[in-house]
């Protein structure tokens, strides 16, 4: 227990780092994911191709490699950003590919006739998607999106190796002070659990609310 | 003489919908072959034919839910735009009623008939609701305004779908087998609404298997087989004396029982 109490400040900063990294990356991933999913179901071929390319590249690249590309690659084009921003870019773009695919599978659960009816009434592609298709797709998307967000929360651990303060990285500091490595990791795991269980609870609430509004 | 260019009575000479040498393939299947069809303002054209003859595709090509490969489709003399805002604008002028109703499942009946009025026609909410309620009244469903589509019977859903299309003040209505998914006792309530629209002079293209409707409400019957228009005549003549072997064969099969 004293591992936690003695190092409370270290843990707390690490936890806040992970929380903040998760929230900002999730926001970026959701926005990008919706846009790319829109591209992938749009009638415009270049947009579809771009969406497919985006998903294929990002989903099939190991996240650590993506971090290296962002952290070492972008400065070569004289783009120098704080490490936190680099980490958000890597995590957000990576996760957006998974968000996009979850949304797209949701779109596919909506019968084609719904979109046809909307178009036959003169709605544009954007109106059809936002007023008719997405509101119905969203029900099917909540559960898989929850999994994607939990994966994102855990993936933030990689940022610790790239000079970002986050929860997993705290073990180095605490270990150097000579505390039990096992208990150090137990408390780190508890920190992640708090975060991921909170995400699960949030998505459970969303799921229940959608079920009621039907 | 079984060509499509039969002379037929038309309520008005002015063409509203024109198809000229329209072609479409599904893979190797030539589903629309050199289709020429003109529908005058106020005219009711019923399209019949065996399944797979291309009649639904023809109907869906008119508002470009199905893209065609060659030929021209004109609405009021204007060619159908390929994509984008222009096409959306034109679709608002041509209402469509589907076999499977396709009411917006996440919206109430009233919202179904007001959504496009507000978003496409840019009407105010109060105006759209007044119009929506009046149209629901007209199809006999005013009391169902706050229900969701899944709570209605098939016949009721289809009448809402007609009200939804009418809410846009369309110049013409396309019906793609509007009664084919209905239980027999619900077919008439939908046909009644369609008959009254026809009597009021609405321009209609109706793909159907309801020969009674074709006889009583149509100005012309278009018979399709294998992607071609085989006959295009007034209903009395067509049913009394089909000229083509295909049509005789088709009618003998469906009128026997």
Coordinates of C-alpha atoms in Angstrom, one line a residue:
Chain A
X1 CA 0.0 0.0 0.0
X2 CA 2.8 2.4 0.8
X3 CA 4.0 2.2 -2.8
X4 CA 0.9 4.1 -3.7
X5 CA 0.8 6.5 -0.8
X6 CA 4.5 7.4 -0.9
X7 CA 4.4 8.0 -4.7
X8 CA 0.9 9.4 -4.9
X9 CA 2.0 12.5 -6.8
X10 CA 3.9 10.5 -9.4
X11 CA 1.0 8.2 -9.9
X12 CA -1.5 11.0 -10.0
X13 CA 0.5 12.9 -12.7
X14 CA 0.9 9.8 -14.7
X15 CA -2.8 9.0 -14.4
X16 CA -3.8 12.6 -15.5
X17 CA -1.3 12.3 -18.4
X18 CA -3.0 9.1 -19.6
X19 CA -6.5 10.5 -19.1
X20 CA -5.7 13.7 -21.0
X21 CA -3.9 11.9 -23.8
X22 CA -6.9 9.5 -24.1
X23 CA -9.5 12.3 -24.1
X24 CA -7.7 14.5 -26.7
X25 CA -6.8 11.5 -28.9
X26 CA -10.4 10.2 -28.7
X27 CA -11.8 13.6 -29.8
X28 CA -9.4 13.7 -32.8
X29 CA -10.1 10.0 -33.6
X30 CA -13.9 10.5 -33.5
X31 CA -13.9 13.6 -35.7
X32 CA -11.4 12.1 -38.2
X33 CA -13.3 8.7 -38.1
X34 CA -16.6 10.3 -38.9
X35 CA -15.1 12.3 -41.8
X36 CA -13.2 9.3 -43.2
X37 CA -16.3 7.1 -42.9
X38 CA -18.3 9.8 -44.8
X39 CA -15.6 9.6 -47.5
X40 CA -15.8 5.8 -47.7
X41 CA -19.5 5.7 -48.3
X42 CA -19.6 8.8 -50.5
X43 CA -20.5 8.7 -54.2
X44 CA -17.3 10.5 -55.1
X45 CA -14.6 8.1 -56.2
X46 CA -11.5 10.0 -55.2
X47 CA -12.9 10.5 -51.7
X48 CA -13.7 6.8 -51.4
X49 CA -10.2 5.9 -52.6
X50 CA -8.6 8.4 -50.1
X51 CA -10.8 6.9 -47.2
X52 CA -9.8 3.3 -48.2
X53 CA -6.1 4.3 -48.4
X54 CA -6.2 6.1 -45.0
X55 CA -7.8 3.0 -43.3
X56 CA -5.5 0.5 -45.0
X57 CA -2.3 2.3 -44.1
X58 CA -3.2 3.3 -40.5
X59 CA -4.9 0.1 -39.5
X60 CA -2.1 -2.1 -40.7
X61 CA 0.9 -0.1 -39.3
X62 CA 2.1 -1.1 -35.8
X63 CA 1.3 1.9 -33.5
X64 CA 4.9 2.0 -32.2
X65 CA 6.1 2.4 -35.8
X66 CA 3.6 5.1 -36.3
X67 CA 5.0 7.0 -33.3
X68 CA 8.5 6.7 -34.8
X69 CA 7.2 8.0 -38.1
X70 CA 5.5 11.0 -36.4
X71 CA 8.2 11.8 -33.9
X72 CA 11.2 11.3 -36.2
X73 CA 9.5 11.9 -39.6
X74 CA 7.7 15.2 -39.1
X75 CA 10.7 17.2 -37.8
X76 CA 12.4 16.4 -41.1
X77 CA 9.8 18.6 -42.7
X78 CA 10.6 21.2 -40.1
X79 CA 7.4 20.4 -38.2
X80 CA 8.4 20.5 -34.6
X81 CA 5.7 20.0 -32.0
X82 CA 5.5 19.2 -28.3
X83 CA 5.8 15.4 -27.7
X84 CA 2.3 15.5 -26.4
X85 CA 1.0 16.8 -29.7
X86 CA 3.0 14.2 -31.6
X87 CA 1.5 11.5 -29.5
X88 CA -2.1 12.8 -30.0
X89 CA -1.5 12.8 -33.8
X90 CA -0.2 9.3 -33.8
X91 CA -2.9 7.9 -31.5
X92 CA -5.8 9.9 -33.0
X93 CA -5.0 9.1 -36.6
X94 CA -4.4 5.4 -35.8
X95 CA -7.6 5.1 -33.8
X96 CA -9.6 7.0 -36.5
X97 CA -9.2 4.1 -38.8
X98 CA -10.9 1.8 -36.3
X99 CA -13.6 4.4 -35.6
X100 CA -14.2 4.7 -39.3
X101 CA -14.6 1.0 -39.8
X102 CA -17.0 0.7 -36.8
X103 CA -19.1 3.5 -38.2
X104 CA -19.1 2.0 -41.7
X105 CA -20.3 -1.4 -40.4
X106 CA -23.0 0.6 -38.6
X107 CA -24.0 2.3 -41.8
X108 CA -24.2 -1.1 -43.5
X109 CA -26.8 -2.2 -40.9
X110 CA -29.2 0.5 -42.2
X111 CA -31.3 -0.9 -45.0
X112 CA -30.4 0.6 -48.4
X113 CA -34.1 1.7 -48.8
X114 CA -33.7 4.3 -46.1
X115 CA -31.0 6.1 -48.1
X116 CA -33.0 5.7 -51.3
X117 CA -36.1 7.2 -49.7
X118 CA -34.1 10.1 -48.5
X119 CA -32.5 10.7 -51.9
X120 CA -35.8 10.3 -53.7
X121 CA -37.1 13.2 -51.5
X122 CA -34.3 15.4 -52.8
X123 CA -32.0 15.2 -49.9
X124 CA -28.3 15.7 -50.7
X125 CA -25.7 13.1 -49.8
X126 CA -24.8 15.0 -46.6
X127 CA -28.4 15.3 -45.5
X128 CA -29.1 11.7 -46.2
X129 CA -26.1 10.7 -44.2
X130 CA -26.6 13.0 -41.2
X131 CA -30.5 13.0 -41.0
X132 CA -31.4 9.5 -42.0
X133 CA -28.5 7.0 -42.1
X134 CA -26.1 8.0 -39.3
X135 CA -28.9 8.4 -36.6
X136 CA -29.9 4.8 -37.3
X137 CA -26.3 3.5 -37.7
X138 CA -25.3 4.9 -34.4
X139 CA -27.3 2.3 -32.4
X140 CA -25.2 -0.5 -34.0
X141 CA -22.0 1.4 -33.5
X142 CA -21.9 2.1 -29.8
X143 CA -20.7 -1.3 -28.6
X144 CA -17.8 -1.6 -31.0
X145 CA -16.9 2.0 -30.5
X146 CA -16.6 1.3 -26.8
X147 CA -14.0 -1.4 -27.5
X148 CA -12.1 1.0 -29.8
X149 CA -12.0 3.6 -27.1
X150 CA -10.8 1.1 -24.4
X151 CA -8.0 0.0 -26.8
X152 CA -7.1 3.7 -27.3
X153 CA -6.8 4.2 -23.5
X154 CA -4.4 1.3 -23.3
X155 CA -2.5 2.3 -26.4
X156 CA -1.6 5.6 -24.8
X157 CA 1.0 3.6 -22.8
X158 CA 3.2 3.7 -25.9
X159 CA 3.5 7.4 -25.6
X160 CA 5.5 6.9 -22.4
X161 CA 8.4 5.7 -24.4
X162 CA 8.3 9.0 -26.4
X163 CA 8.9 11.4 -23.5
X164 CA 5.2 11.9 -22.7
X165 CA 4.2 11.8 -19.0
X166 CA 1.6 9.0 -18.7
X167 CA 0.7 6.2 -16.3
X168 CA 2.8 3.3 -17.4
X169 CA 6.0 5.4 -17.6
X170 CA 5.8 6.1 -13.8
X171 CA 7.2 2.7 -13.1
X172 CA 10.7 3.9 -14.0
X173 CA 10.7 6.6 -11.5
X174 CA 9.2 4.5 -8.7
X175 CA 11.4 1.5 -9.5
X176 CA 14.5 3.7 -9.2
X177 CA 13.4 4.6 -5.7
X178 CA 13.6 0.9 -4.9
X179 CA 9.9 0.1 -4.4
X180 CA 8.6 -3.4 -5.1
X181 CA 8.2 -3.8 -8.9
X182 CA 5.2 -6.0 -8.5
X183 CA 3.2 -3.5 -6.4
X184 CA 4.3 -0.7 -8.6
X185 CA 2.7 -2.5 -11.5
X186 CA -0.4 -3.5 -9.5
X187 CA -1.2 0.2 -8.9
X188 CA -0.5 1.1 -12.5
X189 CA -2.9 -1.6 -13.5
X190 CA -5.5 -0.3 -11.1
X191 CA -5.1 3.1 -12.7
X192 CA -5.8 1.7 -16.2
X193 CA -8.7 -0.2 -14.8
X194 CA -10.3 2.9 -13.4
X195 CA -10.0 4.5 -16.8
X196 CA -11.2 1.6 -18.9
X197 CA -14.1 0.7 -16.6
X198 CA -15.2 4.3 -16.7
X199 CA -15.2 4.1 -20.5
X200 CA -17.2 0.9 -20.4
X201 CA -19.7 2.4 -18.0
X202 CA -20.1 5.5 -20.2
X203 CA -20.8 3.3 -23.3
X204 CA -23.3 1.1 -21.3
X205 CA -25.2 4.3 -20.4
X206 CA -25.2 5.4 -24.1
X207 CA -26.4 1.9 -25.2
X208 CA -29.2 2.0 -22.7
X209 CA -30.3 5.5 -23.7
X210 CA -30.4 4.5 -27.4
X211 CA -32.5 1.4 -26.5
X212 CA -35.0 3.6 -24.8
X213 CA -35.4 6.1 -27.5
X214 CA -36.5 3.5 -30.0
Chain B
X1 CA -46.7 -4.7 -85.4
X2 CA -45.6 -4.9 -81.8
X3 CA -43.4 -1.8 -81.6
X4 CA -43.5 0.6 -78.7
X5 CA -44.6 3.5 -80.8
X6 CA -48.3 2.8 -80.5
X7 CA -50.7 5.7 -80.6
X8 CA -52.3 6.2 -77.3
X9 CA -54.7 8.7 -75.8
X10 CA -53.1 11.3 -73.6
X11 CA -54.7 13.8 -71.3
X12 CA -52.3 16.5 -72.4
X13 CA -49.8 16.6 -75.2
X14 CA -47.0 18.2 -73.1
X15 CA -44.4 15.7 -72.2
X16 CA -43.3 15.7 -68.5
X17 CA -41.0 12.6 -68.5
X18 CA -39.1 11.5 -71.5
X19 CA -36.8 8.5 -72.0
X20 CA -34.8 8.3 -75.2
X21 CA -32.9 5.2 -76.2
X22 CA -32.0 4.4 -72.6
X23 CA -29.8 1.4 -72.0
X24 CA -28.5 -0.4 -68.9
X25 CA -26.8 -3.6 -68.1
X26 CA -26.4 -5.6 -64.9
X27 CA -23.3 -7.5 -65.8
X28 CA -24.2 -9.5 -68.8
X29 CA -27.9 -8.9 -68.4
X30 CA -29.2 -6.2 -70.7
X31 CA -31.9 -5.0 -68.4
X32 CA -33.0 -1.9 -70.3
X33 CA -32.8 -2.1 -74.1
X34 CA -33.3 1.1 -76.1
X35 CA -36.2 2.2 -74.0
X36 CA -38.2 5.1 -75.5
X37 CA -41.0 6.3 -73.3
X38 CA -42.9 9.6 -73.0
X39 CA -45.2 10.4 -70.1
X40 CA -47.4 13.5 -70.6
X41 CA -48.5 15.8 -67.9
X42 CA -51.5 14.4 -66.0
X43 CA -51.0 11.0 -67.5
X44 CA -51.1 7.7 -65.6
X45 CA -48.8 5.1 -67.1
X46 CA -48.9 1.6 -65.7
X47 CA -45.9 -0.6 -66.4
X48 CA -46.5 -4.4 -66.2
X49 CA -44.5 -7.4 -67.2
X50 CA -43.0 -10.6 -65.9
X51 CA -40.4 -10.4 -63.1
X52 CA -37.0 -9.6 -64.4
X53 CA -38.4 -7.7 -67.3
X54 CA -36.7 -4.4 -66.2
X55 CA -39.9 -2.6 -65.1
X56 CA -38.6 -1.7 -61.6
X57 CA -35.3 -0.6 -63.1
X58 CA -37.1 1.6 -65.6
X59 CA -39.0 3.2 -62.7
X60 CA -35.9 3.8 -60.6
X61 CA -34.0 5.1 -63.6
X62 CA -36.4 8.0 -64.0
X63 CA -35.1 9.7 -60.8
X64 CA -31.7 8.2 -61.2
X65 CA -31.7 5.8 -58.2
X66 CA -30.4 3.6 -61.0
X67 CA -27.8 5.2 -63.2
X68 CA -28.2 4.3 -66.9
X69 CA -25.3 3.8 -69.3
X70 CA -26.6 5.5 -72.4
X71 CA -29.6 7.5 -73.6
X72 CA -31.3 10.5 -72.3
X73 CA -33.8 11.0 -69.5
X74 CA -35.6 14.4 -69.5
X75 CA -37.9 15.9 -66.9
X76 CA -39.9 18.8 -68.3
X77 CA -37.4 18.9 -71.2
X78 CA -34.4 19.2 -68.9
X79 CA -31.9 16.4 -68.9
X80 CA -31.4 14.6 -65.6
X81 CA -28.2 15.9 -63.9
X82 CA -25.6 13.1 -63.2
X83 CA -25.0 13.9 -59.5
X84 CA -24.9 16.4 -56.8
X85 CA -27.2 19.3 -55.9
X86 CA -28.8 19.5 -59.3
X87 CA -29.9 15.9 -59.2
X88 CA -31.2 16.3 -55.6
X89 CA -33.2 19.3 -56.7
X90 CA -34.8 17.4 -59.5
X91 CA -35.6 14.4 -57.3
X92 CA -37.6 16.7 -55.0
X93 CA -39.9 17.3 -58.0
X94 CA -40.4 13.6 -58.7
X95 CA -41.8 11.7 -55.7
X96 CA -41.2 8.0 -55.3
X97 CA -43.2 5.2 -53.4
X98 CA -41.3 2.0 -52.8
X99 CA -42.4 -1.6 -52.5
X100 CA -40.9 -1.8 -49.0
X101 CA -42.3 1.6 -47.9
X102 CA -38.9 2.8 -46.6
X103 CA -40.4 5.1 -44.0
X104 CA -37.6 6.6 -41.8
X105 CA -37.6 4.1 -39.0
X106 CA -36.2 6.5 -36.4
X107 CA -38.8 9.2 -37.0
X108 CA -42.5 9.5 -36.2
X109 CA -45.1 9.4 -38.9
X110 CA -45.5 13.2 -38.7
X111 CA -41.7 13.7 -38.8
X112 CA -41.6 11.4 -41.8
X113 CA -43.9 13.7 -43.8
X114 CA -42.2 17.0 -42.5
X115 CA -38.5 16.2 -42.6
X116 CA -37.8 16.8 -46.3
X117 CA -40.3 19.7 -46.4
X118 CA -38.1 21.5 -43.8
X119 CA -34.7 20.3 -45.0
X120 CA -35.2 20.3 -48.7
X121 CA -38.1 22.7 -49.4
X122 CA -36.9 25.0 -46.5
X123 CA -40.4 25.4 -45.2
X124 CA -41.0 26.6 -41.6
X125 CA -41.8 23.9 -39.0
X126 CA -45.4 25.1 -38.5
X127 CA -46.1 25.2 -42.2
X128 CA -44.6 21.8 -42.8
X129 CA -46.6 20.3 -39.9
X130 CA -49.8 21.8 -41.1
X131 CA -49.2 20.4 -44.5
X132 CA -48.1 17.1 -43.1
X133 CA -51.2 16.7 -41.0
X134 CA -53.5 17.7 -43.8
X135 CA -51.9 15.0 -46.0
X136 CA -52.1 12.4 -43.3
X137 CA -55.8 13.3 -42.9
X138 CA -56.2 12.8 -46.6
X139 CA -54.7 9.3 -46.5
X140 CA -56.9 8.6 -43.5
X141 CA -54.0 8.5 -40.9
X142 CA -54.3 11.7 -39.0
X143 CA -54.7 9.8 -35.7
X144 CA -51.4 8.0 -36.2
X145 CA -49.2 11.1 -36.5
X146 CA -47.1 10.5 -33.4
X147 CA -46.5 6.8 -33.8
X148 CA -43.4 5.2 -35.3
X149 CA -43.6 3.4 -38.6
X150 CA -43.0 0.0 -37.0
X151 CA -46.2 0.5 -35.1
X152 CA -48.3 0.7 -38.2
X153 CA -49.6 -2.0 -40.6
X154 CA -48.1 -2.3 -44.1
X155 CA -51.0 -0.6 -45.7
X156 CA -50.9 2.3 -43.3
X157 CA -47.1 2.6 -43.8
X158 CA -47.5 2.7 -47.5
X159 CA -50.2 5.4 -47.2
X160 CA -47.8 7.5 -45.0
X161 CA -45.1 7.0 -47.7
X162 CA -47.5 8.4 -50.3
X163 CA -48.3 11.4 -48.0
X164 CA -44.5 11.9 -47.5
X165 CA -44.0 12.0 -51.3
X166 CA -47.0 14.3 -51.8
X167 CA -45.7 16.7 -49.1
X168 CA -43.0 17.8 -51.6
X169 CA -45.6 19.0 -54.1
X170 CA -44.1 16.8 -56.8
X171 CA -44.8 17.2 -60.5
X172 CA -45.0 13.4 -60.9
X173 CA -45.0 10.3 -58.7
X174 CA -43.3 7.0 -59.3
X175 CA -44.7 3.9 -57.8
X176 CA -42.4 0.9 -57.7
X177 CA -44.7 -2.1 -56.9
X178 CA -46.4 -0.2 -54.1
X179 CA -48.7 -3.1 -53.2
X180 CA -46.5 -6.1 -53.7
X181 CA -45.3 -6.3 -50.1
X182 CA -48.9 -6.0 -48.7
X183 CA -51.3 -8.5 -47.3
X184 CA -54.2 -8.9 -49.6
X185 CA -56.7 -7.0 -47.4
X186 CA -54.5 -4.0 -47.3
X187 CA -54.0 -3.6 -51.0
X188 CA -57.2 -1.8 -51.6
X189 CA -56.7 1.0 -49.1
X190 CA -53.5 1.9 -50.9
X191 CA -55.0 1.5 -54.4
X192 CA -57.9 3.8 -53.3
X193 CA -55.4 6.6 -52.5
X194 CA -53.7 6.0 -55.8
X195 CA -57.0 6.1 -57.7
X196 CA -57.9 9.4 -56.1
X197 CA -54.5 10.9 -57.1
X198 CA -55.0 9.7 -60.6
X199 CA -58.5 11.2 -60.7
X200 CA -57.0 14.5 -59.6
X201 CA -54.7 14.6 -62.5
X202 CA -51.4 13.6 -60.9
X203 CA -48.8 12.4 -63.3
X204 CA -48.0 8.8 -62.3
X205 CA -45.8 6.0 -63.4
X206 CA -46.9 2.8 -61.7
X207 CA -45.1 -0.5 -61.8
X208 CA -47.6 -3.0 -60.5
X209 CA -49.2 -6.4 -60.8
X210 CA -52.6 -5.0 -60.0
X211 CA -54.4 -5.4 -63.3
X212 CA -57.6 -4.0 -61.8
X213 CA -55.8 -0.8 -61.1
X214 CA -54.4 -0.8 -64.6
X215 CA -57.8 -1.2 -66.2
X216 CA -59.5 1.4 -64.1
X217 CA -57.0 4.2 -63.5
X218 CA -54.4 4.0 -66.3
X219 CA -54.3 6.1 -69.5
X220 CA -51.7 3.7 -70.9
X221 CA -50.4 0.3 -70.2
X222 CA -46.7 -0.3 -71.0
X223 CA -45.9 -4.0 -71.2
X224 CA -42.2 -4.9 -70.7
X225 CA -40.4 -8.2 -71.3
X226 CA -36.7 -8.9 -71.4
X227 CA -35.7 -5.3 -71.0
X228 CA -37.8 -4.0 -73.9
X229 CA -41.1 -2.2 -74.1
X230 CA -43.2 -4.6 -76.1
X231 CA -46.5 -2.9 -76.1
X232 CA -47.6 0.6 -75.1
X233 CA -51.4 1.0 -75.5
X234 CA -54.6 2.1 -73.8
X235 CA -55.7 -0.4 -71.2
X236 CA -59.0 -1.5 -72.8
X237 CA -57.2 -2.4 -76.1
X238 CA -54.3 -4.1 -74.4
X239 CA -56.3 -6.3 -72.1
X240 CA -58.9 -7.2 -74.8
X241 CA -56.5 -7.8 -77.6
X242 CA -52.8 -8.1 -76.7
X243 CA -50.8 -8.0 -80.0
X244 CA -47.6 -9.8 -78.9
X245 CA -47.2 -13.4 -78.0
X246 CA -45.3 -12.3 -74.8
X247 CA -48.2 -10.2 -73.6
X248 CA -50.8 -12.9 -74.4
X249 CA -48.7 -15.5 -72.6
X250 CA -48.3 -13.1 -69.6
X251 CA -51.9 -12.2 -69.4
X252 CA -53.1 -15.8 -69.7
X253 CA -50.9 -16.7 -66.7
X254 CA -52.0 -14.0 -64.4
X255 CA -55.7 -13.7 -65.4
X256 CA -56.5 -17.4 -65.3
X257 CA -57.2 -17.7 -61.6

